RNA sequence: UGCCUGAUAGUAUAAUGGUAGUACGACUGUUUUUGGUGCAGUUUGUCUUGGUUCGAAUCCAGGUCGGGCAACCA
């Protein structure tokens, strides 16, 4: 078990800091804004932040970055907590930036007293214009030279609600000529007469991200504040506030956010999909949200493994979603319980089978020697998959065809003797004969067949609905595609099989587990499933080299 | 056009001046009562031009290309 895994650049920084005695132990944080559901990109950040603390014996706080009351809701807070827990992580403390509003307000006052912040009466457009452009310095306005006393009074009046939204803002007084636009006197407090999901109506002024995040990090003694690349320009500001306020010097480090093929990874776009009913909700199994993946049947361990495999670096990336699917299959192959379900039934009559029927046994999981077996009823009439028969088979087709033999999984070898067509030329029935000596487990027939089919006994079959999912978008790089991302939605991303036939064992199974429907893929019971109406989601298909072969031939 | 960032097989990610490796993918073969799984193997790479050096993916300089920055969002 002593596999040496190389460190990512953040782990290297942490190890160097620890080795240098800069910190006794580390503190990280996962800081979502509660304005939407978490997605797989957040999972990467969660695994990184919690993983760092786990690996180096530190702790991780869950901190809600709730500084914008108009977009944030308790529903989101709850879903985020649920998702982090489900992913398998425990936070040291559940914290909120809003817990620190008093302290942050105090920081602002201190800045004003030091002459490093001022109240600006300009409109948002005026401020934008006065900021200049990246190649042109900004210009100061008359408010910039207000005295500390005047600013103190004005800021207090802002807090007391004497002004309307947008009438005034508090700005840090830094450098209007900085090449970093964020240093050109950034707004640090704005007026919002809005109800906050935690502080209610106590405040009508709220700190901006830049005046809340680093401050919260400092208050919590966060040693390594890890965020994504787009915050690189914020680092200069982050450090400026820490220096001027003489608070705990948290350090910000940035890594590249996760992008994945055939999907979107922004809360704004995900919200749009939900609101405009392109999906059924945040937990629609096609969504890249944690809750969607959970509902679809992705194991938490598979998501963690995926996050581990993609690594941490600073280069922009577009990860192939098939890597995630690989991780899901890898996990489920070891754990999923095998069952047989026929999606598109074709009746097979075993003409020489004279018995009443019998109970056969089949292993629950060939990968797990301790997995046990379940009972599978067999009888004269069974269903097989319609595409497991071809009237005129191609040369490498190992399934049923006139005169061709296959094994029925865990049962007998059968031979197709005849088939019946209706008036329209559709095949309605297969007539086969079975080889009595070929019974699974006690086969003395000496016959070797190339194909093995899944099947269900017609008399014992139970109905089930099966939902098949495909990628939500039909272009690889959705974010880079021209125009509206919604133009690329795959309208065939959901296929419902309303009347599949399942083997009866499935009725007794506990529904929290992952299933493999033999030769069909991995499935899980959907939350819509009831004892009288089973509903399953296809988590991911099996690797299908035959389909690939067929495609090549076509 | 200014500033900030980055560039290693198809996709990711290592090698931290000394043999370019790993995973996924693709392709072979093999095993298999899942055309699944497993096993074995093959394949493909240092953006570019110079420089430093015995030796450069790594250090330096120029170029090229990608991403970000001018929200009272985070």
Coordinates of C-alpha atoms (C1' of nucleotides) in Angstrom, one line a residue:
Chain A
X1 CA 0.0 0.0 0.0
X2 CA 3.0 2.3 -0.1
X3 CA 2.2 3.7 -3.5
X4 CA 3.9 7.0 -3.9
X5 CA 1.5 9.5 -5.3
X6 CA 3.0 12.8 -6.5
X7 CA 1.8 15.9 -4.8
X8 CA -0.2 18.6 -6.5
X9 CA 1.1 22.1 -6.3
X10 CA -1.1 23.1 -3.3
X11 CA 0.0 20.0 -1.3
X12 CA 3.6 21.1 -2.0
X13 CA 2.9 24.5 -0.6
X14 CA 1.2 23.0 2.4
X15 CA 4.1 20.6 3.1
X16 CA 6.6 23.4 2.7
X17 CA 4.7 25.6 5.1
X18 CA 4.4 22.8 7.6
X19 CA 8.1 21.9 7.2
X20 CA 9.1 25.6 7.7
X21 CA 7.0 25.7 10.9
X22 CA 4.8 28.4 9.4
X23 CA 1.8 26.7 10.8
X24 CA 1.3 24.0 13.4
X25 CA -1.6 22.6 11.5
X26 CA -3.7 23.8 8.6
X27 CA -7.2 25.2 8.4
X28 CA -9.1 25.2 5.1
X29 CA -12.6 26.1 4.2
X30 CA -15.2 25.3 1.6
X31 CA -17.1 28.6 1.0
X32 CA -20.1 28.3 -1.2
X33 CA -22.6 31.0 -1.7
X34 CA -26.0 29.6 -0.9
X35 CA -27.6 30.7 -4.2
X36 CA -27.9 27.3 -5.9
X37 CA -27.2 23.6 -5.7
X38 CA -23.6 22.3 -5.7
X39 CA -22.3 20.7 -8.9
X40 CA -19.4 18.4 -9.8
X41 CA -17.1 21.4 -10.0
X42 CA -17.8 22.1 -6.3
X43 CA -17.0 18.5 -5.6
X44 CA -13.5 19.1 -6.9
X45 CA -13.1 22.0 -4.5
X46 CA -14.7 20.0 -1.6
X47 CA -12.4 17.1 -2.2
X48 CA -9.4 19.4 -2.4
X49 CA -10.2 21.4 0.7
X50 CA -11.4 18.6 2.9
X51 CA -8.7 16.3 1.5
X52 CA -5.9 18.7 2.4
X53 CA -7.1 18.9 6.0
X54 CA -7.5 15.2 6.2
X55 CA -4.1 14.5 4.7
X56 CA -2.2 16.9 6.9
X57 CA -4.2 16.6 10.1
X58 CA -6.0 19.9 10.0
X59 CA -9.6 21.0 9.8
X60 CA -12.0 22.4 7.3
X61 CA -14.9 24.7 7.9
X62 CA -18.0 24.9 5.9
X63 CA -18.6 28.6 5.4
X64 CA -21.5 30.1 3.6
X65 CA -20.5 33.2 1.7
X66 CA -23.9 34.8 2.3
X67 CA -23.2 38.5 1.6
X68 CA -25.8 39.0 -1.0
X69 CA -29.3 38.6 0.6
X70 CA -31.2 38.9 -2.7
X71 CA -29.9 35.7 -4.2
X72 CA -29.5 33.5 -1.2
X73 CA -32.0 31.1 0.4
X74 CA -32.1 28.6 3.2
X75 CA -33.2 25.9 0.8
X76 CA -29.8 26.2 -0.8
X77 CA -28.0 26.1 2.6
X78 CA -29.7 22.8 3.4
X79 CA -29.0 21.2 0.1
X80 CA -25.3 22.2 0.3
X81 CA -25.0 20.7 3.7
X82 CA -26.7 17.6 2.6
X83 CA -24.4 17.2 -0.5
X84 CA -21.2 17.8 1.4
X85 CA -22.2 15.1 3.9
X86 CA -23.2 12.7 1.2
X87 CA -19.9 13.1 -0.5
X88 CA -18.4 11.8 2.8
X89 CA -17.0 14.9 4.4
X90 CA -17.4 16.4 7.9
X91 CA -16.8 20.0 8.5
X92 CA -15.3 21.2 11.7
X93 CA -17.7 24.2 12.0
X94 CA -20.7 25.4 10.1
X95 CA -20.1 29.1 9.7
X96 CA -21.6 32.0 7.8
X97 CA -20.0 35.2 6.6
X98 CA -23.1 36.8 8.0
X99 CA -21.9 35.7 11.5
X100 CA -19.2 38.3 11.0
X101 CA -21.2 41.3 9.8
X102 CA -20.5 43.1 13.1
X103 CA -16.8 42.5 12.9
X104 CA -16.6 43.3 9.2
X105 CA -18.5 46.5 9.8
X106 CA -15.9 47.3 12.4
X107 CA -13.2 46.7 9.9
X108 CA -14.8 49.2 7.6
X109 CA -15.0 51.8 10.3
X110 CA -11.3 51.2 11.0
X111 CA -10.5 51.7 7.3
X112 CA -12.4 55.0 7.3
X113 CA -10.6 56.2 10.4
X114 CA -7.3 55.4 8.7
X115 CA -8.4 57.4 5.7
X116 CA -8.5 54.3 3.6
X117 CA -12.2 54.3 2.7
X118 CA -14.7 56.8 1.7
X119 CA -18.4 57.1 1.0
X120 CA -19.2 57.8 -2.6
X121 CA -22.5 59.3 -3.8
X122 CA -21.9 58.5 -7.5
X123 CA -24.2 56.3 -9.4
X124 CA -23.0 52.9 -10.5
X125 CA -22.5 54.2 -14.1
X126 CA -20.5 57.1 -12.9
X127 CA -18.3 54.9 -10.8
X128 CA -17.7 52.6 -13.8
X129 CA -16.8 55.6 -16.0
X130 CA -14.5 57.1 -13.4
X131 CA -12.7 53.8 -13.1
X132 CA -11.2 54.2 -16.5
X133 CA -10.2 51.3 -18.7
X134 CA -7.4 48.7 -18.4
X135 CA -5.2 51.0 -20.5
X136 CA -6.4 54.3 -19.0
X137 CA -6.2 55.3 -15.4
X138 CA -9.3 56.3 -13.5
X139 CA -10.1 59.7 -12.3
X140 CA -10.9 60.7 -8.7
X141 CA -14.2 62.4 -7.9
X142 CA -15.0 65.0 -5.3
X143 CA -16.2 62.4 -2.8
X144 CA -12.7 60.8 -2.7
X145 CA -11.4 63.7 -0.6
X146 CA -14.1 63.6 2.1
X147 CA -12.7 63.7 5.7
X148 CA -12.7 60.7 7.9
X149 CA -15.2 62.3 10.2
X150 CA -17.6 63.0 7.4
X151 CA -17.2 59.5 6.0
X152 CA -17.8 58.0 9.5
X153 CA -21.0 59.9 9.8
X154 CA -22.2 59.1 6.3
X155 CA -21.4 55.4 6.7
X156 CA -23.3 55.4 9.9
X157 CA -26.2 57.0 8.2
X158 CA -26.0 54.3 5.5
X159 CA -26.2 51.6 8.2
X160 CA -29.1 53.4 9.8
X161 CA -31.1 53.2 6.6
X162 CA -31.2 56.8 5.8
X163 CA -30.5 56.2 2.2
X164 CA -32.1 54.2 -0.6
X165 CA -30.4 51.3 -2.4
X166 CA -27.7 52.6 -4.7
X167 CA -27.6 56.1 -3.3
X168 CA -24.2 55.6 -1.7
X169 CA -21.5 53.1 -1.4
X170 CA -18.4 52.7 0.7
X171 CA -15.2 52.4 -1.3
X172 CA -11.7 51.5 -0.3
X173 CA -9.2 54.3 -1.2
X174 CA -6.4 52.5 -3.0
X175 CA -5.1 53.5 -6.4
X176 CA -7.2 54.7 -9.3
X177 CA -4.3 54.2 -11.6
X178 CA -3.6 50.6 -10.7
X179 CA -3.2 48.2 -13.6
X180 CA -5.4 45.9 -11.6
X181 CA -8.9 47.2 -12.0
X182 CA -9.9 45.7 -8.7
X183 CA -7.5 48.0 -6.9
X184 CA -9.2 51.1 -8.4
X185 CA -11.1 52.0 -5.2
X186 CA -13.3 48.9 -5.1
X187 CA -16.7 49.1 -3.5
X188 CA -16.7 47.3 -0.2
X189 CA -20.2 48.1 1.1
X190 CA -23.4 48.6 -0.7
X191 CA -26.9 49.4 0.5
X192 CA -29.5 46.7 0.1
X193 CA -32.8 47.0 1.9
X194 CA -33.4 43.3 1.7
X195 CA -34.3 40.5 4.1
X196 CA -31.3 38.3 4.8
X197 CA -32.0 34.6 5.3
X198 CA -30.1 34.7 8.6
X199 CA -29.7 38.2 9.8
X200 CA -33.2 39.2 8.8
X201 CA -33.7 42.9 8.7
X202 CA -30.8 43.8 11.0
X203 CA -28.7 45.2 8.2
X204 CA -29.4 47.3 5.2
X205 CA -25.8 47.5 4.2
X206 CA -23.8 44.4 3.1
X207 CA -20.1 43.9 2.5
X208 CA -19.0 42.9 -1.0
X209 CA -17.2 39.6 -1.6
X210 CA -13.8 41.3 -1.5
X211 CA -14.5 42.8 1.9
X212 CA -16.0 39.6 3.4
X213 CA -14.2 36.7 2.1
X214 CA -10.6 37.4 3.2
X215 CA -11.9 38.9 6.4
X216 CA -13.9 35.7 7.2
X217 CA -10.8 33.7 6.3
X218 CA -8.8 35.8 8.8
X219 CA -11.4 35.5 11.5
X220 CA -11.4 31.7 11.2
X221 CA -7.6 31.6 11.0
X222 CA -7.7 29.9 7.6
X223 CA -4.2 29.0 6.7
X224 CA -4.7 28.1 3.1
X225 CA -7.6 29.8 1.3
X226 CA -8.0 27.9 -2.0
X227 CA -10.1 29.2 -4.8
X228 CA -10.4 29.1 -8.5
X229 CA -8.3 30.9 -11.1
X230 CA -10.7 33.8 -11.8
X231 CA -9.9 35.1 -8.3
X232 CA -6.2 35.7 -9.1
X233 CA -6.7 39.4 -9.6
X234 CA -8.5 39.6 -6.3
X235 CA -5.4 38.3 -4.4
X236 CA -3.8 41.7 -4.4
X237 CA -6.8 43.2 -2.8
X238 CA -7.2 40.3 -0.4
X239 CA -3.7 40.9 0.8
X240 CA -4.1 44.7 0.9
X241 CA -7.0 44.4 3.4
X242 CA -5.1 41.9 5.5
X243 CA -2.2 44.2 5.7
X244 CA -4.1 47.4 6.4
X245 CA -6.4 45.8 9.0
X246 CA -3.5 43.8 10.6
X247 CA -5.6 40.7 10.7
X248 CA -4.6 37.0 10.5
X249 CA -2.6 36.6 7.2
X250 CA -4.6 33.9 5.4
X251 CA -3.0 33.1 2.0
X252 CA -5.0 32.7 -1.2
X253 CA -4.1 30.0 -3.7
X254 CA -5.8 29.4 -7.0
X255 CA -6.4 26.3 -9.1
X256 CA -8.2 25.7 -12.3
X257 CA -11.9 25.0 -12.1
X258 CA -13.3 21.8 -13.5
X259 CA -14.9 21.9 -16.9
X260 CA -16.5 18.8 -18.4
X261 CA -17.5 17.8 -21.8
X262 CA -21.2 17.8 -22.8
X263 CA -22.2 19.7 -19.7
X264 CA -22.5 23.1 -18.1
X265 CA -20.9 24.0 -14.9
X266 CA -22.2 27.4 -13.8
X267 CA -24.9 28.0 -11.3
X268 CA -26.4 30.6 -13.5
X269 CA -26.9 28.2 -16.4
X270 CA -28.0 25.4 -14.2
X271 CA -30.6 27.7 -12.6
X272 CA -31.8 28.6 -16.1
X273 CA -32.2 24.9 -17.0
X274 CA -34.3 24.4 -13.9
X275 CA -36.4 27.6 -14.2
X276 CA -37.1 27.1 -17.9
X277 CA -38.0 23.5 -17.4
X278 CA -35.4 22.0 -19.6
X279 CA -35.0 19.6 -16.7
X280 CA -37.3 18.5 -13.9
X281 CA -35.3 20.2 -11.1
X282 CA -31.9 20.7 -9.6
X283 CA -31.8 16.9 -8.9
X284 CA -32.7 15.9 -12.4
X285 CA -30.5 12.9 -13.1
X286 CA -29.1 14.6 -16.2
X287 CA -27.8 17.6 -14.2
X288 CA -24.2 18.0 -13.3
X289 CA -25.3 18.8 -9.7
X290 CA -24.3 16.6 -6.9
X291 CA -28.0 15.9 -6.1
X292 CA -28.6 15.0 -9.8
X293 CA -25.7 12.6 -9.8
X294 CA -26.8 11.1 -6.5
X295 CA -30.3 10.6 -7.9
X296 CA -28.9 9.1 -11.0
X297 CA -27.0 6.5 -8.9
X298 CA -23.4 7.8 -9.0
X299 CA -21.7 6.6 -5.8
X300 CA -20.1 9.2 -3.7
X301 CA -16.9 7.2 -3.8
X302 CA -16.9 7.3 -7.6
X303 CA -17.1 11.1 -7.5
X304 CA -14.3 11.3 -5.0
X305 CA -12.2 8.9 -7.1
X306 CA -12.9 11.1 -10.2
X307 CA -11.8 14.2 -8.3
X308 CA -8.7 12.4 -7.3
X309 CA -7.9 11.3 -10.9
X310 CA -8.4 14.7 -12.6
X311 CA -5.7 16.3 -10.4
X312 CA -5.2 19.9 -9.4
X313 CA -3.3 22.3 -11.6
X314 CA -3.5 25.8 -13.0
X315 CA -4.1 25.1 -16.6
X316 CA -7.6 25.4 -18.1
X317 CA -9.0 22.0 -18.7
X318 CA -11.9 20.2 -20.3
X319 CA -12.3 16.8 -18.7
X320 CA -14.0 14.1 -20.8
X321 CA -17.2 13.1 -19.0
X322 CA -16.3 9.5 -19.9
X323 CA -13.7 9.6 -17.2
X324 CA -16.4 10.2 -14.6
X325 CA -18.4 7.4 -16.2
X326 CA -15.4 5.1 -15.9
X327 CA -15.1 5.9 -12.2
X328 CA -18.8 5.2 -11.7
X329 CA -18.5 1.8 -13.5
X330 CA -15.4 0.9 -11.7
X331 CA -17.1 1.4 -8.4
X332 CA -20.4 -0.1 -9.3
X333 CA -18.9 -3.2 -10.9
X334 CA -17.6 -4.2 -7.5
X335 CA -20.7 -3.4 -5.6
X336 CA -23.8 -3.6 -7.8
X337 CA -26.2 -6.4 -7.4
X338 CA -26.9 -8.2 -10.7
X339 CA -30.5 -8.6 -11.9
X340 CA -32.1 -9.4 -15.2
X341 CA -34.5 -7.0 -16.9
X342 CA -35.8 -7.1 -20.4
X343 CA -36.5 -3.7 -21.9
X344 CA -38.0 -4.6 -25.3
X345 CA -39.5 -8.1 -24.9
X346 CA -39.7 -10.8 -27.5
X347 CA -41.5 -13.9 -26.3
X348 CA -39.7 -17.2 -26.5
X349 CA -41.6 -20.5 -26.3
X350 CA -39.4 -23.4 -25.2
X351 CA -41.3 -26.1 -27.2
X352 CA -39.7 -29.1 -25.6
X353 CA -39.9 -27.9 -22.0
X354 CA -42.6 -30.0 -20.3
X355 CA -42.1 -29.1 -16.7
X356 CA -44.3 -26.8 -14.6
X357 CA -41.3 -24.5 -14.2
X358 CA -38.4 -24.5 -11.8
X359 CA -36.4 -22.3 -9.5
X360 CA -32.8 -21.6 -10.6
X361 CA -30.1 -19.8 -8.8
X362 CA -27.9 -17.0 -10.0
X363 CA -25.0 -15.2 -8.3
X364 CA -25.7 -11.7 -7.1
X365 CA -22.3 -10.4 -8.1
X366 CA -19.6 -12.4 -9.8
X367 CA -17.0 -10.0 -8.5
X368 CA -18.0 -10.7 -5.0
X369 CA -17.5 -14.3 -3.8
X370 CA -19.5 -13.5 -0.7
X371 CA -22.4 -11.9 -2.6
X372 CA -24.6 -15.0 -2.5
X373 CA -27.3 -16.0 -5.0
X374 CA -30.9 -15.3 -5.6
X375 CA -33.7 -17.4 -6.9
X376 CA -34.7 -17.0 -10.5
X377 CA -37.9 -18.7 -11.8
X378 CA -37.7 -20.4 -15.1
X379 CA -40.6 -21.7 -17.2
X380 CA -41.8 -22.6 -20.7
X381 CA -42.4 -19.1 -21.8
X382 CA -39.8 -16.4 -21.3
X383 CA -38.9 -13.0 -22.7
X384 CA -35.6 -12.1 -24.3
X385 CA -34.5 -8.8 -25.7
X386 CA -35.9 -8.1 -29.2
X387 CA -32.5 -7.2 -30.5
X388 CA -31.1 -10.5 -29.3
X389 CA -32.6 -12.1 -32.3
X390 CA -31.8 -11.6 -36.0
X391 CA -33.6 -13.3 -38.8
X392 CA -30.5 -12.9 -41.0
X393 CA -27.5 -12.6 -38.7
X394 CA -24.2 -11.0 -39.6
X395 CA -21.2 -13.3 -39.3
X396 CA -20.1 -12.2 -35.8
X397 CA -23.6 -12.2 -34.3
X398 CA -23.5 -14.6 -31.4
X399 CA -27.1 -14.3 -30.3
X400 CA -30.3 -15.9 -31.4
X401 CA -31.0 -16.6 -35.1
X402 CA -32.6 -19.4 -36.9
X403 CA -30.6 -22.6 -36.1
X404 CA -28.3 -20.7 -33.7
X405 CA -27.7 -21.6 -30.0
X406 CA -27.2 -19.4 -27.0
X407 CA -27.1 -19.8 -23.3
X408 CA -29.8 -18.3 -21.1
X409 CA -27.9 -16.8 -18.2
X410 CA -27.9 -19.2 -15.2
X411 CA -30.3 -21.5 -17.1
X412 CA -30.1 -23.7 -20.2
X413 CA -28.7 -23.6 -23.7
X414 CA -31.5 -23.1 -26.2
X415 CA -31.6 -23.4 -29.9
X416 CA -33.8 -21.3 -32.1
X417 CA -35.9 -23.6 -34.3
X418 CA -38.5 -21.2 -35.7
X419 CA -40.0 -17.8 -35.5
X420 CA -43.5 -16.3 -36.0
X421 CA -44.3 -13.2 -37.9
X422 CA -47.5 -11.1 -37.8
X423 CA -49.2 -9.7 -40.9
X424 CA -46.9 -6.7 -40.9
X425 CA -43.8 -8.8 -40.9
X426 CA -42.9 -8.1 -37.3
X427 CA -41.5 -11.0 -35.4
X428 CA -43.9 -11.9 -32.5
X429 CA -42.6 -15.1 -31.2
X430 CA -39.6 -17.5 -31.2
X431 CA -39.8 -21.2 -30.9
X432 CA -36.8 -22.8 -29.3
X433 CA -35.8 -26.1 -27.9
X434 CA -33.7 -26.4 -24.8
X435 CA -30.9 -28.8 -24.0
X436 CA -31.9 -30.5 -20.7
X437 CA -28.3 -31.5 -19.9
X438 CA -27.0 -28.0 -20.3
X439 CA -28.4 -26.7 -17.0
X440 CA -26.2 -24.1 -15.5
X441 CA -23.9 -25.5 -12.9
X442 CA -24.4 -29.1 -14.0
X443 CA -23.8 -28.9 -17.7
X444 CA -22.9 -32.2 -19.2
X445 CA -23.9 -31.3 -22.7
X446 CA -20.4 -30.5 -23.9
X447 CA -21.9 -27.7 -26.0
X448 CA -20.1 -24.4 -26.2
X449 CA -22.0 -21.4 -27.2
X450 CA -20.6 -17.9 -27.8
X451 CA -23.6 -15.9 -26.6
X452 CA -25.3 -15.6 -23.2
X453 CA -28.6 -13.8 -22.9
X454 CA -30.5 -12.3 -20.0
X455 CA -34.1 -13.2 -19.9
X456 CA -37.2 -13.3 -17.6
X457 CA -39.9 -15.9 -17.2
X458 CA -43.0 -14.4 -18.8
X459 CA -45.4 -15.7 -16.0
X460 CA -43.2 -14.3 -13.2
X461 CA -42.1 -11.0 -14.8
X462 CA -42.9 -7.8 -13.0
X463 CA -43.4 -4.5 -14.8
X464 CA -41.0 -1.6 -14.3
X465 CA -40.4 1.7 -15.8
X466 CA -36.9 2.4 -16.9
X467 CA -35.5 5.9 -17.6
X468 CA -32.5 6.1 -19.9
X469 CA -30.4 9.2 -19.9
X470 CA -28.1 10.6 -22.5
X471 CA -25.9 13.7 -22.4
X472 CA -27.8 16.9 -21.8
X473 CA -25.9 18.8 -24.5
X474 CA -24.8 17.7 -27.9
X475 CA -21.6 19.6 -28.2
X476 CA -18.4 18.8 -26.3
X477 CA -17.4 22.2 -25.1
X478 CA -20.7 23.9 -24.3
X479 CA -19.2 27.0 -22.8
X480 CA -17.1 27.6 -25.9
X481 CA -19.9 27.0 -28.4
X482 CA -21.2 30.1 -30.3
X483 CA -24.4 31.7 -29.1
X484 CA -26.9 30.6 -26.5
X485 CA -25.9 27.4 -24.6
X486 CA -29.6 26.4 -24.6
X487 CA -29.4 25.9 -28.4
X488 CA -27.2 22.9 -27.8
X489 CA -29.5 21.1 -25.5
X490 CA -29.9 17.5 -26.5
X491 CA -33.7 17.0 -26.9
X492 CA -33.3 13.3 -26.7
X493 CA -31.5 13.2 -23.4
X494 CA -34.3 11.2 -21.8
X495 CA -35.8 8.0 -23.1
X496 CA -38.5 6.3 -21.0
X497 CA -39.1 2.6 -21.3
X498 CA -42.5 2.4 -19.8
X499 CA -43.0 -1.4 -19.7
X500 CA -39.8 -3.3 -19.0
X501 CA -40.0 -6.8 -17.5
X502 CA -38.0 -7.5 -14.5
X503 CA -37.2 -10.7 -12.6
X504 CA -39.2 -11.0 -9.4
X505 CA -36.1 -10.7 -7.1
X506 CA -36.1 -7.0 -7.8
X507 CA -39.3 -6.6 -5.9
X508 CA -37.6 -7.8 -2.7
X509 CA -34.5 -5.8 -3.1
X510 CA -33.7 -2.8 -1.0
X511 CA -33.8 0.2 -3.2
X512 CA -30.9 2.1 -1.9
X513 CA -28.4 -0.1 -3.7
X514 CA -26.9 0.0 -7.1
X515 CA -28.0 -2.6 -9.6
X516 CA -26.5 -4.0 -12.7
X517 CA -29.2 -5.1 -15.1
X518 CA -27.3 -7.8 -16.9
X519 CA -25.9 -6.6 -20.3
X520 CA -27.9 -3.3 -19.9
X521 CA -25.9 -1.2 -17.5
X522 CA -26.0 0.1 -14.0
X523 CA -29.3 1.3 -12.5
X524 CA -30.8 2.6 -9.3
X525 CA -34.4 3.0 -8.1
X526 CA -35.6 6.5 -8.6
X527 CA -37.3 8.5 -5.9
X528 CA -40.5 8.2 -7.9
X529 CA -40.4 4.4 -7.5
X530 CA -43.1 2.8 -5.4
X531 CA -43.7 -0.9 -4.4
X532 CA -46.5 -0.9 -7.0
X533 CA -44.7 1.0 -9.7
X534 CA -41.0 0.4 -9.9
X535 CA -39.0 3.1 -11.6
X536 CA -35.3 2.8 -12.4
X537 CA -32.7 5.3 -13.6
X538 CA -29.9 4.2 -15.8
X539 CA -26.8 5.4 -14.0
X540 CA -24.5 4.5 -16.8
X541 CA -24.4 1.9 -19.5
X542 CA -21.9 -1.0 -19.7
X543 CA -19.0 -0.6 -22.0
X544 CA -20.3 -2.0 -25.2
X545 CA -17.7 -3.3 -27.6
X546 CA -20.4 -5.0 -29.7
X547 CA -22.2 -1.8 -30.3
X548 CA -18.9 -0.3 -31.4
X549 CA -18.3 -3.2 -33.7
X550 CA -21.8 -2.7 -35.3
X551 CA -21.2 1.0 -35.7
X552 CA -17.9 0.3 -37.4
X553 CA -19.6 -2.0 -39.9
X554 CA -22.3 0.6 -40.6
Chain B
rU1 C1' -4.0 48.0 -26.9
rG2 C1' -2.5 47.6 -20.6
rC3 C1' -2.1 44.2 -16.5
rC4 C1' -2.5 39.2 -14.7
rU5 C1' -2.2 33.9 -16.0
rG6 C1' -1.1 29.4 -18.4
rA7 C1' 1.0 25.9 -22.4
rU8 C1' 3.9 18.0 -21.7
rA9 C1' 0.3 12.0 -26.1
rG10 C1' -6.8 12.6 -28.0
rU11 C1' -8.0 14.1 -22.5
rA12 C1' -6.0 15.0 -17.8
rU13 C1' -1.7 14.7 -14.8
rA14 C1' 3.8 13.6 -13.1
rA15 C1' 9.0 14.2 -13.8
rU16 C1' 11.3 20.4 -9.4
rG17 C1' 18.9 20.7 -14.4
rG18 C1' 20.2 14.0 -15.3
rU19 C1' 16.1 7.5 -18.6
rA20 C1' 9.6 11.9 -20.6
rG21 C1' 6.1 8.3 -16.6
rU22 C1' 0.9 7.3 -15.0
rA23 C1' -4.4 7.1 -15.7
rC24 C1' -8.5 7.4 -19.0
rG25 C1' -9.3 6.8 -24.3
rA26 C1' -8.0 4.1 -28.9
rC27 C1' -6.2 -0.5 -30.9
rU28 C1' -4.4 -6.1 -30.4
rG29 C1' -4.6 -10.5 -28.0
rU30 C1' -6.4 -13.5 -24.0
rU31 C1' -10.0 -15.1 -20.2
rU32 C1' -15.2 -15.2 -19.3
rU33 C1' -22.3 -18.6 -18.5
rU34 C1' -22.8 -10.4 -19.0
rG35 C1' -20.0 -8.8 -26.5
rG36 C1' -19.4 -6.8 -18.9
rU37 C1' -15.1 -7.7 -15.6
rG38 C1' -10.0 -9.4 -15.3
rC39 C1' -5.1 -10.1 -17.6
rA40 C1' -1.2 -9.0 -21.3
rG41 C1' 0.4 -5.9 -24.9
rU42 C1' 0.6 -1.8 -28.8
rU43 C1' -0.1 3.3 -29.9
rU44 C1' 0.4 8.7 -29.5
rG45 C1' 3.6 14.0 -26.4
rU46 C1' 7.5 18.5 -24.0
rC47 C1' 3.8 25.4 -28.4
rU48 C1' 7.9 28.1 -31.2
rU49 C1' 12.8 30.5 -32.0
rG50 C1' 17.2 31.6 -29.8
rG51 C1' 20.4 31.4 -25.3
rU52 C1' 22.9 29.3 -20.7
rU53 C1' 24.8 24.2 -19.6
rC54 C1' 28.6 18.3 -20.3
rG55 C1' 23.3 17.9 -20.1
rA56 C1' 16.9 21.8 -20.6
rA57 C1' 10.0 19.8 -20.3
rU58 C1' 12.5 22.3 -16.2
rC59 C1' 16.7 28.2 -16.1
rC60 C1' 16.9 33.0 -19.3
rA61 C1' 15.1 36.1 -23.6
rG62 C1' 11.8 36.9 -27.7
rG63 C1' 7.6 35.1 -30.2
rU64 C1' 2.9 32.3 -30.8
rC65 C1' -1.5 30.5 -28.9
rG66 C1' -5.3 29.9 -24.7
rG67 C1' -7.8 31.9 -20.3
rG68 C1' -8.9 36.1 -17.0
rC69 C1' -9.7 41.5 -15.6
rA70 C1' -13.2 47.6 -16.7
rA71 C1' -20.8 43.7 -11.7
rC72 C1' -23.4 48.2 -6.0
rC73 C1' -22.4 39.2 -8.2
rA74 C1' -19.5 35.5 -5.8

